[in-house]
PDB file of C-alpha atoms in Angstrom:
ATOM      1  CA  UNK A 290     194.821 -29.194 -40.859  1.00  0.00           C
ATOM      2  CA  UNK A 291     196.962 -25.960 -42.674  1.00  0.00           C
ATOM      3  CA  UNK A 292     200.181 -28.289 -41.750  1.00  0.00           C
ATOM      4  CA  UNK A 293     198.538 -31.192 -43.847  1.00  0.00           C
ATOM      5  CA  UNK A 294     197.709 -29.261 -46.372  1.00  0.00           C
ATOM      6  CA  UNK A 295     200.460 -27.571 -46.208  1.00  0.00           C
ATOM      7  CA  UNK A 296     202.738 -31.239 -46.907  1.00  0.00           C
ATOM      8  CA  UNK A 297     200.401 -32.412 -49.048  1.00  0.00           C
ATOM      9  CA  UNK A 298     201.135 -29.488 -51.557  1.00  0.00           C
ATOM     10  CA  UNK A 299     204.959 -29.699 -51.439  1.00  0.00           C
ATOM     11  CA  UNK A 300     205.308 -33.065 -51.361  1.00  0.00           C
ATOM     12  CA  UNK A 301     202.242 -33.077 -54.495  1.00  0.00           C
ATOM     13  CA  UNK A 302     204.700 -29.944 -56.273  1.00  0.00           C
ATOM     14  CA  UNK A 303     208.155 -31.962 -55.515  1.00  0.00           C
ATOM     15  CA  UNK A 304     206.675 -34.842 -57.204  1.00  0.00           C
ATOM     16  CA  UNK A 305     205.708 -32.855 -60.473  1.00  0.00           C
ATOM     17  CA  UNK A 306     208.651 -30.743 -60.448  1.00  0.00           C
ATOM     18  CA  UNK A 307     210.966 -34.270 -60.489  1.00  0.00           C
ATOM     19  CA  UNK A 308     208.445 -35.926 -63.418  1.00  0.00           C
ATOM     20  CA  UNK A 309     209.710 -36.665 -66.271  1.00  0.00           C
ATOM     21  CA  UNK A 310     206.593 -36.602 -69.076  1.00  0.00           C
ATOM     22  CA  UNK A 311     206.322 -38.221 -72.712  1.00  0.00           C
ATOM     23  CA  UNK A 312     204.692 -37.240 -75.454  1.00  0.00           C
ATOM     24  CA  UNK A 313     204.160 -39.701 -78.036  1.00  0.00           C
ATOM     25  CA  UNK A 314     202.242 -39.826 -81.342  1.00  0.00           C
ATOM     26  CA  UNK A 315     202.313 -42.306 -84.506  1.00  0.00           C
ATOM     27  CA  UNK A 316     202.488 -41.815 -88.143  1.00  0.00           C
ATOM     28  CA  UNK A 317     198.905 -42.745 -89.648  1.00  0.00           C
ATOM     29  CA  UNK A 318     199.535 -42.998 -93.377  1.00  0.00           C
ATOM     30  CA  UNK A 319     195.902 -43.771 -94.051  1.00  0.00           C
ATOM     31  CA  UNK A 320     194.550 -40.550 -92.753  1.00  0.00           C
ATOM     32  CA  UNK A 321     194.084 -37.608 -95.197  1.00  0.00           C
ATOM     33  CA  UNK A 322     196.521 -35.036 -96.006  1.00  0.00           C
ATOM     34  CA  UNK A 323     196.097 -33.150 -92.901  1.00  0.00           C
ATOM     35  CA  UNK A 324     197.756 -32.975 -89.264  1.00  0.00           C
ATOM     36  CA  UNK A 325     195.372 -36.049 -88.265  1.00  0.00           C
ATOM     37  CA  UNK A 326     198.575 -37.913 -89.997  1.00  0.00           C
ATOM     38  CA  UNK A 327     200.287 -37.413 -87.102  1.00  0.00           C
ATOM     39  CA  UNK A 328     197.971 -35.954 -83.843  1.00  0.00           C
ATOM     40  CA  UNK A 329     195.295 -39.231 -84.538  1.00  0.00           C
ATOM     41  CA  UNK A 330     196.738 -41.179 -82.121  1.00  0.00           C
ATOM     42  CA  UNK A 331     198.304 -38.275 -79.714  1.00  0.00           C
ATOM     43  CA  UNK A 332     199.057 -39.666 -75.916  1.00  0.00           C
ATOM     44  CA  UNK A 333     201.285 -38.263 -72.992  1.00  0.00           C
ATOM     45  CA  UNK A 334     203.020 -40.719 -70.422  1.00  0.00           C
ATOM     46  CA  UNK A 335     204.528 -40.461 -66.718  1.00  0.00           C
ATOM     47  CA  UNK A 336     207.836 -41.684 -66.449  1.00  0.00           C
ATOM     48  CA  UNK A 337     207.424 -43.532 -62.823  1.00  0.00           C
ATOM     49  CA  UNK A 338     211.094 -45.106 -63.143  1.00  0.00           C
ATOM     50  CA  UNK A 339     213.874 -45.419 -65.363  1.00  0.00           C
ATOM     51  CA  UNK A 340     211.676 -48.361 -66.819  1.00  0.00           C
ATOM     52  CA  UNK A 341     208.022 -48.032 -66.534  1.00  0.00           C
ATOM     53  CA  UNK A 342     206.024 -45.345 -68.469  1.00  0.00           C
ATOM     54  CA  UNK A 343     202.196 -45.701 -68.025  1.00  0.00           C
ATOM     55  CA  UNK A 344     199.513 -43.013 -69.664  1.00  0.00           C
ATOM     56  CA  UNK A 345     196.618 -42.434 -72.063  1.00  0.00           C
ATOM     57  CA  UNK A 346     196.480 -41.977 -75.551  1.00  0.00           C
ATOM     58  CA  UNK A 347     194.085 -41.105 -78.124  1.00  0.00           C
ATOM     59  CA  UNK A 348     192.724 -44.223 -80.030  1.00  0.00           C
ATOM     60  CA  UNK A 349     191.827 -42.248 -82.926  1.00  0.00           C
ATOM     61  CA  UNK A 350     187.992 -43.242 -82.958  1.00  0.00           C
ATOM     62  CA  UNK A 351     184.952 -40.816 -82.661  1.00  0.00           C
ATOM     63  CA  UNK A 352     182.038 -42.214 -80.935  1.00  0.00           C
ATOM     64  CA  UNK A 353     179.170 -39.780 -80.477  1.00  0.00           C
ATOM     65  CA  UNK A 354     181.819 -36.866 -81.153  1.00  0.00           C
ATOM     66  CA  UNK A 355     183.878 -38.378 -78.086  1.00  0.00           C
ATOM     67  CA  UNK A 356     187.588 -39.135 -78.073  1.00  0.00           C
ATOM     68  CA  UNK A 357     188.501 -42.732 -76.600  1.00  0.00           C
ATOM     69  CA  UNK A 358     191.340 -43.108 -74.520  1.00  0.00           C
ATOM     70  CA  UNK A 359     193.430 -46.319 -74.095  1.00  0.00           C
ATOM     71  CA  UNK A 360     195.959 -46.836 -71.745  1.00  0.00           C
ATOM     72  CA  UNK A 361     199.010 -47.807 -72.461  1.00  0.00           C
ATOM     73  CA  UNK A 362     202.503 -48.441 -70.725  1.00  0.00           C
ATOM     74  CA  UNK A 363     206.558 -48.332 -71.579  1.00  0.00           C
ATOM     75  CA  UNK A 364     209.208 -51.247 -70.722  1.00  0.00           C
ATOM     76  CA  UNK A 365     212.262 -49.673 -71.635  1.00  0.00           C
ATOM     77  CA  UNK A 366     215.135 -52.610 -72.130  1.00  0.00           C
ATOM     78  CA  UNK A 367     218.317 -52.183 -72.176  1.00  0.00           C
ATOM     79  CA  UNK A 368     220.127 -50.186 -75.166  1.00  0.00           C
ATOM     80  CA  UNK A 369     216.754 -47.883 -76.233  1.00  0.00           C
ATOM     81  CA  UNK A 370     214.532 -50.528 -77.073  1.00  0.00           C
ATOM     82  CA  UNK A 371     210.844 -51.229 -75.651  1.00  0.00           C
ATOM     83  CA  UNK A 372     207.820 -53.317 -75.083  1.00  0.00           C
ATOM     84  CA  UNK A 373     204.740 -51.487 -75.269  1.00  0.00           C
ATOM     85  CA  UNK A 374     201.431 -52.145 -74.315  1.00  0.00           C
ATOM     86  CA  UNK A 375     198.217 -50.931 -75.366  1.00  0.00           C
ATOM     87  CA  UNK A 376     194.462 -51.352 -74.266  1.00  0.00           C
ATOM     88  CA  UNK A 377     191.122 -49.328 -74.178  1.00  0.00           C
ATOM     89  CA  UNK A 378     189.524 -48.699 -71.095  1.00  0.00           C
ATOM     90  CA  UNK A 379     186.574 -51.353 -72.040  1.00  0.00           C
ATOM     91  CA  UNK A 380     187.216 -55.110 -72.663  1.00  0.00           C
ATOM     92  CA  UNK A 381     190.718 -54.593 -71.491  1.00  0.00           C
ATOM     93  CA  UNK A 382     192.089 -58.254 -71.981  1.00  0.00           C
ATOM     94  CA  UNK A 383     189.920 -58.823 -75.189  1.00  0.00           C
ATOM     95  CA  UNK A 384     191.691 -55.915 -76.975  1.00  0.00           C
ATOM     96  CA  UNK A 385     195.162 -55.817 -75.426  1.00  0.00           C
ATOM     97  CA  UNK A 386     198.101 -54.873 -78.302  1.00  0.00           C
ATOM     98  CA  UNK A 387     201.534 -55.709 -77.180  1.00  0.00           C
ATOM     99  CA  UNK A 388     204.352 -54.047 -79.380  1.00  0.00           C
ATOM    100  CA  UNK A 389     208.296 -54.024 -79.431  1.00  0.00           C
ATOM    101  CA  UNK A 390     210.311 -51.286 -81.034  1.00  0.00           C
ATOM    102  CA  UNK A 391     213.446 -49.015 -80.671  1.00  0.00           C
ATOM    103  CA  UNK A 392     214.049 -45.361 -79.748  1.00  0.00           C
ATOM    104  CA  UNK A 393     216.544 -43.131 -81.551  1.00  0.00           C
ATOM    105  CA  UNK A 394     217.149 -39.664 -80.155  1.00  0.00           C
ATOM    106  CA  UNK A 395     216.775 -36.791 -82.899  1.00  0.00           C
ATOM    107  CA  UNK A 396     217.607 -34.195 -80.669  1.00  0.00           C
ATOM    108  CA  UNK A 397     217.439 -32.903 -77.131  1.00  0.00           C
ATOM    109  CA  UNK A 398     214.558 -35.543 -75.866  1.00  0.00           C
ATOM    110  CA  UNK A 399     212.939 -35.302 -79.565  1.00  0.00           C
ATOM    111  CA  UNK A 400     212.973 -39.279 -80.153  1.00  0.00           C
ATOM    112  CA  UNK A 401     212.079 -41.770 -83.893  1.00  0.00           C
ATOM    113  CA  UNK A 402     210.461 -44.780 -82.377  1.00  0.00           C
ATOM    114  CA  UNK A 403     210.308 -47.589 -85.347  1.00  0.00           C
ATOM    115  CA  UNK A 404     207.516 -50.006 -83.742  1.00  0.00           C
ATOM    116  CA  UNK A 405     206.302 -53.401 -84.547  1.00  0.00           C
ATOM    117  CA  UNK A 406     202.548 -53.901 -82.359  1.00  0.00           C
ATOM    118  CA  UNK A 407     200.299 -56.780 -82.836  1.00  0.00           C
ATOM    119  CA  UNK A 408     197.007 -57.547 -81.107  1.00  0.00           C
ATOM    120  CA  UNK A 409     196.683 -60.636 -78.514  1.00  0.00           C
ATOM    121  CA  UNK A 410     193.229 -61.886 -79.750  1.00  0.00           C
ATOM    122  CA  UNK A 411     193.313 -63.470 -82.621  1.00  0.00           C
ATOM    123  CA  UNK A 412     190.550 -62.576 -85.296  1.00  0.00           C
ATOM    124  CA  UNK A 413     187.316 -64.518 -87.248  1.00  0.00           C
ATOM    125  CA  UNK A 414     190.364 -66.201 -89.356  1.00  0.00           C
ATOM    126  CA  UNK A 415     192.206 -67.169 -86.206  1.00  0.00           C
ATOM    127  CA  UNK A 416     195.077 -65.130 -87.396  1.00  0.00           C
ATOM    128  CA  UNK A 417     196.666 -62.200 -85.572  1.00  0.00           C
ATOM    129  CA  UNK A 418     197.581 -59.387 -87.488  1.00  0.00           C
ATOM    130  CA  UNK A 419     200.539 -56.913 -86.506  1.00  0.00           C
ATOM    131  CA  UNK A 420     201.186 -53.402 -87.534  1.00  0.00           C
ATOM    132  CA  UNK A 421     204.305 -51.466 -87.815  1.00  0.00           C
ATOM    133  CA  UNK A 422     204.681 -48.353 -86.937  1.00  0.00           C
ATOM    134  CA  UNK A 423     206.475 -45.122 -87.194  1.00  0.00           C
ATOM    135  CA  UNK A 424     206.367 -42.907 -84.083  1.00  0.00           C
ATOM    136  CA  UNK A 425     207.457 -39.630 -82.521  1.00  0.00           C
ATOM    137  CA  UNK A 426     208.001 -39.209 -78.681  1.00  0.00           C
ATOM    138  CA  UNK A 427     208.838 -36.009 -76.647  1.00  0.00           C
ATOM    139  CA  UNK A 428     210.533 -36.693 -73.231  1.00  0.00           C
ATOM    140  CA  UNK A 429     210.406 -33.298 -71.023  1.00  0.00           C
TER     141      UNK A 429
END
């Protein structure tokens, strides 16, 4: 039993030790003039590959005082730009935003992400509405 243990917590400490996190946040020019501009919509990722990132990030919403959580996972193509997708944990396929955009490195890891998103469901119109948006990401 130590022996498995044992494993278990170097293989468990290799694995973090080789990770390669993200940090990523977005630009909310209709929030106030405070730091909710840019931590509304804070997330982290796990880089599993050179080309999948999957995570959680903040949606930005208060329900009873809670923070929601959507998921959300990376596509990097070639030449720095990205798909994107987004969805909360509830009514996953209902609410599922798909984005494209492009990163450009600032400075060791610190990364500009200029991001187009739109929503798969169309709304009461039957028109889908898209967003761009301006984000920051932090690969450590």
């Amino acid at each position: 039993m130590k022996k498995l243990f044992l494993t278990s917590a170097i293989a468990l400490s290799t694995l973090v030790a080789s990770a390669q996190f993200t940090l990523v946040t977005t630009y909310d020019g209709d929030q106030e003039e405070t730091m909710d501009k840019v931590t509304q919509n804070f997330g982290i990722g796990y880089a599993i590959n050179d080309t999948w990132t999957l995570g959680l990030i903040q949606n930005g919403e208060d329900v009873d005082g809670e923070t929601i959580y959507d998921l959300w996972a990376r596509y990097n193509l070639k030449n720095d730009a990205y798909v994107s997708l987004q969805a909360p944990q509830e009514d996953m396929m209902d609410n599922l935003t798909v984005g494209i955009g492009y990163s450009f490195n600032v400075w060791k890891g610190l990364n500009i992400e200029p991001n187009y998103s739109m929503g798969l469901k169309e709304d009461e119109n039957e028109e889908r509405e898209g967003t761009f948006n301006l984000g920051l990401s932090y690969k450590f």
